PDB file of C-alpha atoms in Angstrom:
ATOM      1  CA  UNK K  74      15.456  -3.237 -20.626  1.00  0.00           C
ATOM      2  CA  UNK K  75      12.415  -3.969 -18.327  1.00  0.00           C
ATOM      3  CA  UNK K  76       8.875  -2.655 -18.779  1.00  0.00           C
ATOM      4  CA  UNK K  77       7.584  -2.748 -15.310  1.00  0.00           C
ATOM      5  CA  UNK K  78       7.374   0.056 -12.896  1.00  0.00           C
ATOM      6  CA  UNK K  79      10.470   0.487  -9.992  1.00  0.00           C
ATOM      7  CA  UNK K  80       8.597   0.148  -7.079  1.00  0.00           C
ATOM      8  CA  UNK K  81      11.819   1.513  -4.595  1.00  0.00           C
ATOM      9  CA  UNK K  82      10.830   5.019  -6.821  1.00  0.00           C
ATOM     10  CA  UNK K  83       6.944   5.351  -5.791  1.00  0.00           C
ATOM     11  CA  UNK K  84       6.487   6.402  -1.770  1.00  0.00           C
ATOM     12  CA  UNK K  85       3.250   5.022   0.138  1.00  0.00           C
ATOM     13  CA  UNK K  86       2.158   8.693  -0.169  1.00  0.00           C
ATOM     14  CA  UNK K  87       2.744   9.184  -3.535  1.00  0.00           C
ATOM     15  CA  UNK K  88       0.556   6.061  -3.885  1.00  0.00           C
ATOM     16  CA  UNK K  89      -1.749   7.187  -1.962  1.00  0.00           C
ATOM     17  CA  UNK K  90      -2.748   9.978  -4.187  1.00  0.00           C
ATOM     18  CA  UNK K  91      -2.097   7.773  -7.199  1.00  0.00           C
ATOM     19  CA  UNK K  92      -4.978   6.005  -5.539  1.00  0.00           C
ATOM     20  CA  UNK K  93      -7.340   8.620  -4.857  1.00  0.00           C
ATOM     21  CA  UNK K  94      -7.304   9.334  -8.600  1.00  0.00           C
ATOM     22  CA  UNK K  95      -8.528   6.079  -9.642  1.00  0.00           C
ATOM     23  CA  UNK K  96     -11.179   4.641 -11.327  1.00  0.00           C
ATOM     24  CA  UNK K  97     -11.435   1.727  -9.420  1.00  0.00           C
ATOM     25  CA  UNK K  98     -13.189  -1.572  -9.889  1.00  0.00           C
ATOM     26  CA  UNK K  99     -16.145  -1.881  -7.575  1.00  0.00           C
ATOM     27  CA  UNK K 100     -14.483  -4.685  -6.185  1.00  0.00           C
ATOM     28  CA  UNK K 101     -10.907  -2.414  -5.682  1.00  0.00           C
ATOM     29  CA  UNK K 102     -12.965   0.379  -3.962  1.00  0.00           C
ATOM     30  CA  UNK K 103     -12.418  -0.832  -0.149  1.00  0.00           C
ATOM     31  CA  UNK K 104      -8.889   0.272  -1.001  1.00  0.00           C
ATOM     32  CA  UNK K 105     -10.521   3.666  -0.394  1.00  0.00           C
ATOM     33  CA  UNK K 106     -12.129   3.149   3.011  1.00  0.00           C
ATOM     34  CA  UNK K 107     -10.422   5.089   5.165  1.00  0.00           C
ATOM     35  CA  UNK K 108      -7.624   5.574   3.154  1.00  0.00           C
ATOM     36  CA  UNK K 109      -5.885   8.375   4.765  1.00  0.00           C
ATOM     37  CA  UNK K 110      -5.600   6.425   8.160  1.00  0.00           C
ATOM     38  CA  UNK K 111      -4.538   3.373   6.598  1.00  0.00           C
ATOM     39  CA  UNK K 112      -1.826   4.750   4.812  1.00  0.00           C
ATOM     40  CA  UNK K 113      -0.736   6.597   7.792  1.00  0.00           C
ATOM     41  CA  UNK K 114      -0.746   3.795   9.640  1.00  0.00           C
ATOM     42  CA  UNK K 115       1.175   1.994   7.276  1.00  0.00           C
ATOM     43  CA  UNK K 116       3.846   4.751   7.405  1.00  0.00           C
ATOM     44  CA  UNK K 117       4.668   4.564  10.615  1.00  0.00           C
ATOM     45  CA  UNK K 118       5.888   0.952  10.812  1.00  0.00           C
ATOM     46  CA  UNK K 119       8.727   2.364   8.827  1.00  0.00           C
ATOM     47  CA  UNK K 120       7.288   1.630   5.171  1.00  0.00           C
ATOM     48  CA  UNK K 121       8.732   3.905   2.315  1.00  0.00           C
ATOM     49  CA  UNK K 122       7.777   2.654  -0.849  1.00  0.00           C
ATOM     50  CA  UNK K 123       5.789   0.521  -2.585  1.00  0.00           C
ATOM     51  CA  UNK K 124       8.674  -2.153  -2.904  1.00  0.00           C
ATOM     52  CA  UNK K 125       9.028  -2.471   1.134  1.00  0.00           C
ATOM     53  CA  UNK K 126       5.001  -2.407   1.173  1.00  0.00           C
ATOM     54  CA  UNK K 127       4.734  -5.661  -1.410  1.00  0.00           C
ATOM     55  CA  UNK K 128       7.457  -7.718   0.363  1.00  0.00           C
ATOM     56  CA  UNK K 129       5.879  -7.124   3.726  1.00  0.00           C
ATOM     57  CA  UNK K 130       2.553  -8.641   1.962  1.00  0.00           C
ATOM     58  CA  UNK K 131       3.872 -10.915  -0.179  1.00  0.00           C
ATOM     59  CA  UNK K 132       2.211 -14.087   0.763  1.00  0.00           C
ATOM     60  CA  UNK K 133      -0.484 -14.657   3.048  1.00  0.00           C
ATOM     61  CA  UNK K 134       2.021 -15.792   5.915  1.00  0.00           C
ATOM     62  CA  UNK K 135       3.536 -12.445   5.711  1.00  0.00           C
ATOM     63  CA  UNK K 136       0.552 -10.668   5.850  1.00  0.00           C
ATOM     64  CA  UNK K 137      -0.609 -11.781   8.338  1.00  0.00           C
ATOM     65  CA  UNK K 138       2.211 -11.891  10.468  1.00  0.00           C
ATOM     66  CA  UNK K 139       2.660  -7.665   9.519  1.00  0.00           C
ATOM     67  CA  UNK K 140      -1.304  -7.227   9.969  1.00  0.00           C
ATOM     68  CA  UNK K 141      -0.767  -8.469  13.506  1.00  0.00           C
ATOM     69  CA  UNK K 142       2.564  -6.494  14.225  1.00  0.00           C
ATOM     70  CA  UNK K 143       0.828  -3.270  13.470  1.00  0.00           C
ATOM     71  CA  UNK K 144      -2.789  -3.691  14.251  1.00  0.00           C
ATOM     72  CA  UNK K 145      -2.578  -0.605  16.382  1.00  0.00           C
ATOM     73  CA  UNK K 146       0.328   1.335  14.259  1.00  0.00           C
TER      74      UNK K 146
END
């Protein structure tokens, strides 16, 4: 029985409002600069769900590499 959250289950849009309901740290509040073009943008490289959004971050490598794949998404 795990205790953490099933990322597959939570869609970039649903997170996207989870978001906007936040109390964020100041330092977690650039996470709402232009948040509803961002997460449109991130949608439309195919990204579902939070899972699919983490392993195409992962590590800096892979960051970078989707950064650059969908600077103009």
């Amino acid at each position: 029985m795990g205790y953490s959250v099933d990322l597959n289950k939570i869609s970039i849009l649903r997170y996207r409002e989870i978001l906007k309901k936040q109390n964020l740290l100041p330092s977690r509040k650039i996470l709402l600069e232009n948040l509803e073009e961002n997460f449109h943008r991130i949608a439309a490289t195919g990204i579902d769900n939070l899972a699919e959004l983490k392993n195409n971050i992962s590590s800096t490598q892979r960051l970078f590499a989707f950064a650059a794949k969908n600077r103009g998404a």
